[in-house]
mmCIF file of C-alpha atoms and ligand atoms in Angstrom:
data_model
loop_
_atom_site.group_PDB
_atom_site.id
_atom_site.type_symbol
_atom_site.label_atom_id
_atom_site.label_comp_id
_atom_site.label_asym_id
_atom_site.label_seq_id
_atom_site.Cartn_x
_atom_site.Cartn_y
_atom_site.Cartn_z
ATOM 1 C CA MET A 352 5.915 21.146 -25.808
ATOM 2 C CA GLY A 353 7.884 18.043 -25.627
ATOM 3 C CA ARG A 354 10.997 19.808 -24.013
ATOM 4 C CA ASP A 355 8.458 21.618 -21.563
ATOM 5 C CA ALA A 356 6.793 18.803 -20.144
ATOM 6 C CA ARG A 357 10.092 16.977 -17.850
ATOM 7 C CA PRO A 358 11.491 20.142 -16.434
ATOM 8 C CA ARG A 359 7.385 21.099 -15.378
ATOM 9 C CA ASP A 360 6.997 17.020 -14.201
ATOM 10 C CA HIS A 361 10.425 17.235 -12.599
ATOM 11 C CA ALA A 362 9.236 20.703 -10.783
ATOM 12 C CA GLN A 363 5.880 19.237 -9.909
ATOM 13 C CA ARG A 364 7.673 16.023 -7.993
ATOM 14 C CA LYS A 365 9.857 17.959 -6.235
ATOM 15 C CA ALA A 366 6.461 20.213 -4.612
ATOM 16 C CA VAL A 367 5.136 16.990 -3.467
ATOM 17 C CA THR A 368 8.401 15.035 -2.051
ATOM 18 C CA GLU A 369 9.379 18.637 -0.035
ATOM 19 C CA GLY A 370 7.089 20.972 0.600
ATOM 20 C CA ASP A 371 4.567 18.343 1.679
ATOM 21 C CA ALA A 372 4.188 15.926 4.651
ATOM 22 C CA ILE A 373 3.488 12.220 5.523
ATOM 23 C CA ARG A 374 2.363 11.527 8.720
ATOM 24 C CA PRO A 375 0.685 8.781 10.498
ATOM 25 C CA ALA A 376 -3.470 9.380 10.420
ATOM 26 C CA GLY A 377 -5.631 10.569 13.520
ATOM 27 C CA PRO A 378 -8.480 10.190 14.220
ATOM 28 C CA ALA A 379 -10.093 13.517 12.771
ATOM 29 C CA ASP A 380 -8.740 12.749 9.464
ATOM 30 C CA GLN A 381 -11.492 9.695 8.945
ATOM 31 C CA PRO A 382 -13.785 11.381 6.722
ATOM 32 C CA ALA A 383 -11.134 13.008 4.766
ATOM 33 C CA ILE A 384 -10.184 9.610 4.094
ATOM 34 C CA GLU A 385 -13.103 7.819 3.357
ATOM 35 C CA THR A 386 -13.797 10.601 0.751
ATOM 36 C CA LEU A 387 -10.153 9.604 -0.700
ATOM 37 C CA TYR A 388 -11.155 5.855 -1.015
ATOM 38 C CA ALA A 389 -14.575 6.589 -2.405
ATOM 39 C CA ALA A 390 -12.992 9.422 -5.167
ATOM 40 C CA ALA A 391 -10.049 6.916 -6.139
ATOM 41 C CA PHE A 392 -12.069 4.054 -6.163
ATOM 42 C CA PRO A 393 -15.387 5.147 -7.577
ATOM 43 C CA GLN A 394 -16.344 1.285 -8.533
ATOM 44 C CA GLU A 395 -15.427 -0.650 -5.351
ATOM 45 C CA ASP A 396 -17.082 -0.306 -2.013
ATOM 46 C CA MET A 397 -13.653 0.543 -0.041
ATOM 47 C CA LEU A 398 -15.363 1.732 3.243
ATOM 48 C CA PRO A 399 -15.985 -1.519 5.386
ATOM 49 C CA VAL A 400 -11.829 -2.478 5.368
ATOM 50 C CA VAL A 401 -11.263 1.229 5.882
ATOM 51 C CA ARG A 402 -12.821 1.863 9.113
ATOM 52 C CA ALA A 403 -12.038 -1.524 10.210
ATOM 53 C CA LEU A 404 -8.732 -0.918 10.337
ATOM 54 C CA SER A 405 -9.068 2.832 11.500
ATOM 55 C CA GLU A 406 -10.019 1.038 14.629
ATOM 56 C CA LEU A 407 -8.141 -2.106 14.638
ATOM 57 C CA ALA A 408 -4.698 -1.614 17.151
ATOM 58 C CA GLY A 409 -1.531 -1.933 15.409
ATOM 59 C CA VAL A 410 -2.019 -0.668 12.066
ATOM 60 C CA LEU A 411 0.833 2.174 10.451
ATOM 61 C CA SER A 412 -2.316 3.907 9.056
ATOM 62 C CA LEU A 413 0.082 7.364 7.158
ATOM 63 C CA VAL A 414 -1.651 10.423 5.095
ATOM 64 C CA ALA A 415 0.040 12.526 2.877
ATOM 65 C CA LEU A 416 -0.867 16.235 3.291
ATOM 66 C CA ARG A 417 -0.880 18.867 -0.057
ATOM 67 C CA GLY A 418 -1.910 21.897 0.586
ATOM 68 C CA GLY A 419 -3.673 21.707 3.928
ATOM 69 C CA GLY A 420 -5.688 18.888 2.444
ATOM 70 C CA ILE A 421 -5.146 14.901 2.270
ATOM 71 C CA ALA A 422 -3.533 13.857 -0.917
ATOM 72 C CA GLY A 423 -3.287 10.845 -0.077
ATOM 73 C CA HIS A 424 -3.476 7.242 2.076
ATOM 74 C CA VAL A 425 -2.183 4.091 2.717
ATOM 75 C CA ALA A 426 -2.270 1.350 5.622
ATOM 76 C CA PHE A 427 -0.055 -1.144 6.376
ATOM 77 C CA THR A 428 -1.496 -3.970 8.703
ATOM 78 C CA PRO A 429 0.786 -5.999 11.172
ATOM 79 C CA CYS A 430 0.369 -9.922 10.452
ATOM 80 C CA ALA A 431 1.714 -13.572 11.096
ATOM 81 C CA LEU A 432 3.564 -16.276 9.244
ATOM 82 C CA ARG A 433 1.353 -19.446 10.314
ATOM 83 C CA GLY A 434 4.349 -21.459 12.845
ATOM 84 C CA THR A 435 6.897 -19.140 12.946
ATOM 85 C CA ALA A 436 7.733 -15.697 14.911
ATOM 86 C CA GLU A 437 7.898 -13.871 11.458
ATOM 87 C CA ARG A 438 6.591 -10.395 11.447
ATOM 88 C CA LEU A 439 5.372 -9.246 8.792
ATOM 89 C CA ALA A 440 2.490 -6.516 7.364
ATOM 90 C CA LEU A 441 0.417 -6.246 4.322
ATOM 91 C CA LEU A 442 0.250 -3.307 2.363
ATOM 92 C CA ALA A 443 -3.270 -2.070 1.838
ATOM 93 C CA PRO A 444 -5.458 -0.468 0.800
ATOM 94 C CA LEU A 445 -2.989 3.000 -0.646
ATOM 95 C CA ALA A 446 -4.897 5.597 -2.661
ATOM 96 C CA VAL A 447 -4.089 9.132 -4.049
ATOM 97 C CA THR A 448 -7.078 11.775 -4.517
ATOM 98 C CA PRO A 449 -7.201 11.376 -8.526
ATOM 99 C CA ALA A 450 -6.407 15.033 -9.068
ATOM 100 C CA LEU A 451 -2.941 14.521 -7.602
ATOM 101 C CA GLN A 452 -1.956 10.736 -9.197
ATOM 102 C CA ARG A 453 1.202 10.165 -11.137
ATOM 103 C CA ARG A 454 2.959 13.397 -8.605
ATOM 104 C CA GLY A 455 4.746 10.561 -6.366
ATOM 105 C CA ILE A 456 2.291 10.738 -3.836
ATOM 106 C CA GLY A 457 1.660 7.133 -3.813
ATOM 107 C CA ARG A 458 5.415 6.416 -4.218
ATOM 108 C CA ALA A 459 6.458 8.775 -1.437
ATOM 109 C CA LEU A 460 3.322 7.019 1.114
ATOM 110 C CA VAL A 461 4.584 3.620 0.588
ATOM 111 C CA SER A 462 8.733 4.280 1.345
ATOM 112 C CA GLU A 463 8.276 6.349 4.206
ATOM 113 C CA GLY A 464 5.098 3.302 5.585
ATOM 114 C CA LEU A 465 8.644 0.480 5.048
ATOM 115 C CA ALA A 466 10.997 2.859 6.196
ATOM 116 C CA ARG A 467 9.335 2.818 9.052
ATOM 117 C CA LEU A 468 8.627 -0.234 9.511
ATOM 118 C CA ARG A 469 12.013 -1.477 8.761
ATOM 119 C CA VAL A 470 12.486 0.378 12.287
ATOM 120 C CA ALA A 471 10.835 -1.087 13.815
ATOM 121 C CA GLY A 472 12.042 -4.574 12.695
ATOM 122 C CA LEU A 473 9.174 -6.219 10.561
ATOM 123 C CA ARG A 474 10.894 -8.984 8.301
ATOM 124 C CA ARG A 475 8.433 -8.292 4.741
ATOM 125 C CA VAL A 476 6.086 -6.223 3.500
ATOM 126 C CA LEU A 477 3.244 -8.058 1.083
ATOM 127 C CA VAL A 478 0.685 -6.703 -1.147
ATOM 128 C CA LEU A 479 -2.077 -8.262 -3.729
ATOM 129 C CA GLY A 480 -2.082 -5.252 -5.919
ATOM 130 C CA SER A 481 -0.286 -4.126 -9.710
ATOM 131 C CA PRO A 482 2.840 -5.633 -10.973
ATOM 132 C CA ALA A 483 3.269 -3.196 -13.192
ATOM 133 C CA TYR A 484 2.508 -0.341 -10.241
ATOM 134 C CA TYR A 485 4.430 -1.836 -6.717
ATOM 135 C CA GLY A 486 7.125 -3.279 -9.084
ATOM 136 C CA ARG A 487 8.323 0.319 -9.586
ATOM 137 C CA LEU A 488 8.285 0.423 -5.921
ATOM 138 C CA GLY A 489 11.215 -2.384 -5.684
ATOM 139 C CA PHE A 490 8.220 -5.417 -4.599
ATOM 140 C CA GLY A 491 8.547 -8.651 -6.313
ATOM 141 C CA THR A 492 6.768 -11.874 -6.831
ATOM 142 C CA GLU A 493 5.872 -13.733 -3.098
ATOM 143 C CA ARG A 494 6.347 -17.337 -3.419
ATOM 144 C CA GLU A 495 7.137 -18.164 -0.048
ATOM 145 C CA VAL A 496 4.607 -16.866 1.619
ATOM 146 C CA ALA A 497 0.747 -17.980 0.617
ATOM 147 C CA PRO A 498 -2.018 -14.991 0.595
ATOM 148 C CA PRO A 499 -5.192 -16.053 3.502
ATOM 149 C CA TYR A 500 -7.058 -17.583 0.288
ATOM 150 C CA PRO A 501 -5.924 -19.290 -2.669
ATOM 151 C CA LEU A 502 -5.784 -16.733 -5.653
ATOM 152 C CA PRO A 503 -7.405 -17.339 -9.386
ATOM 153 C CA ALA A 504 -4.460 -17.887 -11.521
ATOM 154 C CA ALA A 505 -5.028 -14.638 -13.338
ATOM 155 C CA TRP A 506 -3.439 -13.550 -9.933
ATOM 156 C CA ARG A 507 -0.670 -15.072 -9.067
ATOM 157 C CA ASP A 508 1.832 -11.952 -10.445
ATOM 158 C CA ALA A 509 -0.449 -10.008 -8.250
ATOM 159 C CA TRP A 510 0.477 -11.003 -4.910
ATOM 160 C CA GLN A 511 4.331 -9.471 -4.033
ATOM 161 C CA SER A 512 6.349 -9.004 -1.403
ATOM 162 C CA ARG A 513 9.446 -6.549 -0.563
ATOM 163 C CA GLU A 514 11.840 -7.486 2.024
ATOM 164 C CA LEU A 515 12.732 -5.522 4.863
ATOM 165 C CA CYS A 516 15.184 -7.226 6.998
ATOM 166 C CA ALA A 517 17.227 -9.421 5.955
ATOM 167 C CA GLY A 518 17.286 -13.085 7.385
ATOM 168 C CA PRO A 519 16.942 -16.557 6.053
ATOM 169 C CA PRO A 520 14.352 -18.158 3.665
ATOM 170 C CA LEU A 521 10.868 -17.986 5.346
ATOM 171 C CA PRO A 522 9.271 -21.664 5.528
ATOM 172 C CA PRO A 523 6.597 -21.730 3.451
ATOM 173 C CA GLY A 524 3.642 -20.914 4.991
ATOM 174 C CA THR A 525 0.298 -18.836 4.670
ATOM 175 C CA LEU A 526 -0.340 -15.449 5.996
ATOM 176 C CA ILE A 527 -2.385 -14.968 8.949
ATOM 177 C CA VAL A 528 -4.711 -11.515 8.637
ATOM 178 C CA PRO A 529 -6.353 -9.973 11.363
ATOM 179 C CA PRO A 530 -10.073 -9.988 11.423
ATOM 180 C CA PRO A 531 -10.442 -6.936 8.243
ATOM 181 C CA TRP A 532 -9.282 -9.095 5.699
ATOM 182 C CA GLN A 533 -10.234 -11.983 6.769
ATOM 183 C CA SER A 534 -12.931 -11.784 4.324
ATOM 184 C CA ARG A 535 -12.799 -13.714 1.399
ATOM 185 C CA ALA A 536 -14.422 -11.095 -1.254
ATOM 186 C CA LEU A 537 -11.271 -9.492 -0.531
ATOM 187 C CA TRP A 538 -9.515 -12.095 -2.055
ATOM 188 C CA ALA A 539 -10.989 -12.563 -5.025
ATOM 189 C CA PRO A 540 -12.439 -10.777 -8.179
HETATM 190 C C1 COA B 829 -2.549 3.303 -7.590
HETATM 191 C C2 COA B 829 -1.643 4.859 -7.137
HETATM 192 C C3 COA B 829 -1.855 4.923 -5.700
HETATM 193 C C4 COA B 829 -0.582 5.669 -7.172
HETATM 194 O O1 COA B 829 -0.232 6.561 -6.462
HETATM 195 P P1 COA B 829 0.659 7.720 -7.631
HETATM 196 O O2 COA B 829 0.671 8.851 -6.610
HETATM 197 O O3 COA B 829 -0.560 8.051 -8.211
HETATM 198 O O4 COA B 829 1.026 6.952 -8.089
HETATM 199 P P2 COA B 829 3.175 7.890 -8.291
HETATM 200 O O5 COA B 829 3.225 9.086 -8.740
HETATM 201 O O6 COA B 829 3.334 7.847 -7.190
HETATM 202 O O7 COA B 829 3.315 6.581 -9.088
HETATM 203 C C5 COA B 829 4.675 5.887 -8.964
HETATM 204 C C6 COA B 829 4.971 5.486 -10.358
HETATM 205 O O8 COA B 829 4.269 4.829 -10.640
HETATM 206 C C7 COA B 829 3.281 4.697 -11.619
HETATM 207 N N1 COA B 829 2.327 4.811 -11.887
HETATM 208 C C8 COA B 829 1.149 5.283 -11.288
HETATM 209 N N2 COA B 829 0.077 4.870 -11.519
HETATM 210 C C9 COA B 829 0.488 3.067 -12.362
HETATM 211 C C10 COA B 829 -0.495 2.268 -12.504
HETATM 212 N N3 COA B 829 -2.543 2.693 -12.321
HETATM 213 N N4 COA B 829 0.371 1.590 -13.114
HETATM 214 C C11 COA B 829 0.957 1.466 -13.293
HETATM 215 N N5 COA B 829 2.343 2.527 -13.044
HETATM 216 C C12 COA B 829 2.159 3.403 -12.084
HETATM 217 C C13 COA B 829 3.854 5.832 -11.773
HETATM 218 O O9 COA B 829 4.479 6.301 -13.447
HETATM 219 C C14 COA B 829 5.430 5.688 -11.343
HETATM 220 O O10 COA B 829 6.533 6.069 -11.885
HETATM 221 P P3 COA B 829 7.834 6.587 -12.525
HETATM 222 O O11 COA B 829 8.403 6.383 -11.094
HETATM 223 O O12 COA B 829 8.757 5.473 -12.864
HETATM 224 O O13 COA B 829 7.417 7.258 -13.153
HETATM 225 C C15 COA B 829 -3.084 6.025 -7.497
HETATM 226 O O14 COA B 829 -2.784 6.322 -8.311
HETATM 227 C C16 COA B 829 -4.640 5.503 -7.251
HETATM 228 O O15 COA B 829 -5.160 6.067 -5.972
HETATM 229 N N6 COA B 829 -5.196 4.790 -7.981
HETATM 230 C C17 COA B 829 -6.433 4.498 -7.465
HETATM 231 C C18 COA B 829 -6.876 3.101 -6.101
HETATM 232 C C19 COA B 829 -5.759 2.013 -6.618
HETATM 233 O O16 COA B 829 -5.832 1.524 -7.588
HETATM 234 N N7 COA B 829 -5.427 2.096 -5.555
HETATM 235 C C20 COA B 829 -3.821 0.740 -5.586
HETATM 236 C C21 COA B 829 -4.590 -0.373 -5.136
HETATM 237 S S1 COA B 829 -5.069 -0.443 -3.631
#
């Protein structure tokens, strides 16, 4: 069994990365995106923020398609750094339909988003999430840019970033987020 597992897993990953598309989300995708979040986050009500982001100009919202349906979604919200002209983005939320997790869809969505934001000239992408997951995608602990609200000590390593364009160090400052991310409850356990 061990001998067979690796080629099968490899074949599944190839099917996801080569056969299925990632494209910007449109209004017609919203019901499927909401169904996806209800399934991927059964303990959390993600719909208010998912809906608010779908109505916010400038958000990069991508869907991953599999077999004609939506298998994953990610959003990147443009943000600013207080006192600077730096253009940053917040990665959240990200979800893959439970039956299709661990097949490379989340990684593919994040990579596509980062590539698009790099072309658009954004400097850095921030995320509040599992270091075990985002560390695999090239994110590291963020020390210069503070989150909009202070995080509990246990979450300090969960505040991460990935640099898109090289440049001088950013001055220490606080991330300025648009209204959908201004609720303190989104930044606390
Ligand atoms: C977290 C989530 C988005 C990951 O998507 P995915 O398509 O399953 O992940 P991928 O297959 O692209 O995984 C990429 C890598 O991370 C690893 N990984 C996947 N889920 C992981 C997890 N929960 N913790 C740690 N590592 C994880 C994979 O093994 C893979 O590593 P490898 O390339 O070294 O083998 C998905 O599991 C999900 O929707 N979970 C529920 C919602 C959630 O927690 N969202 C995240 C924060 S907003």
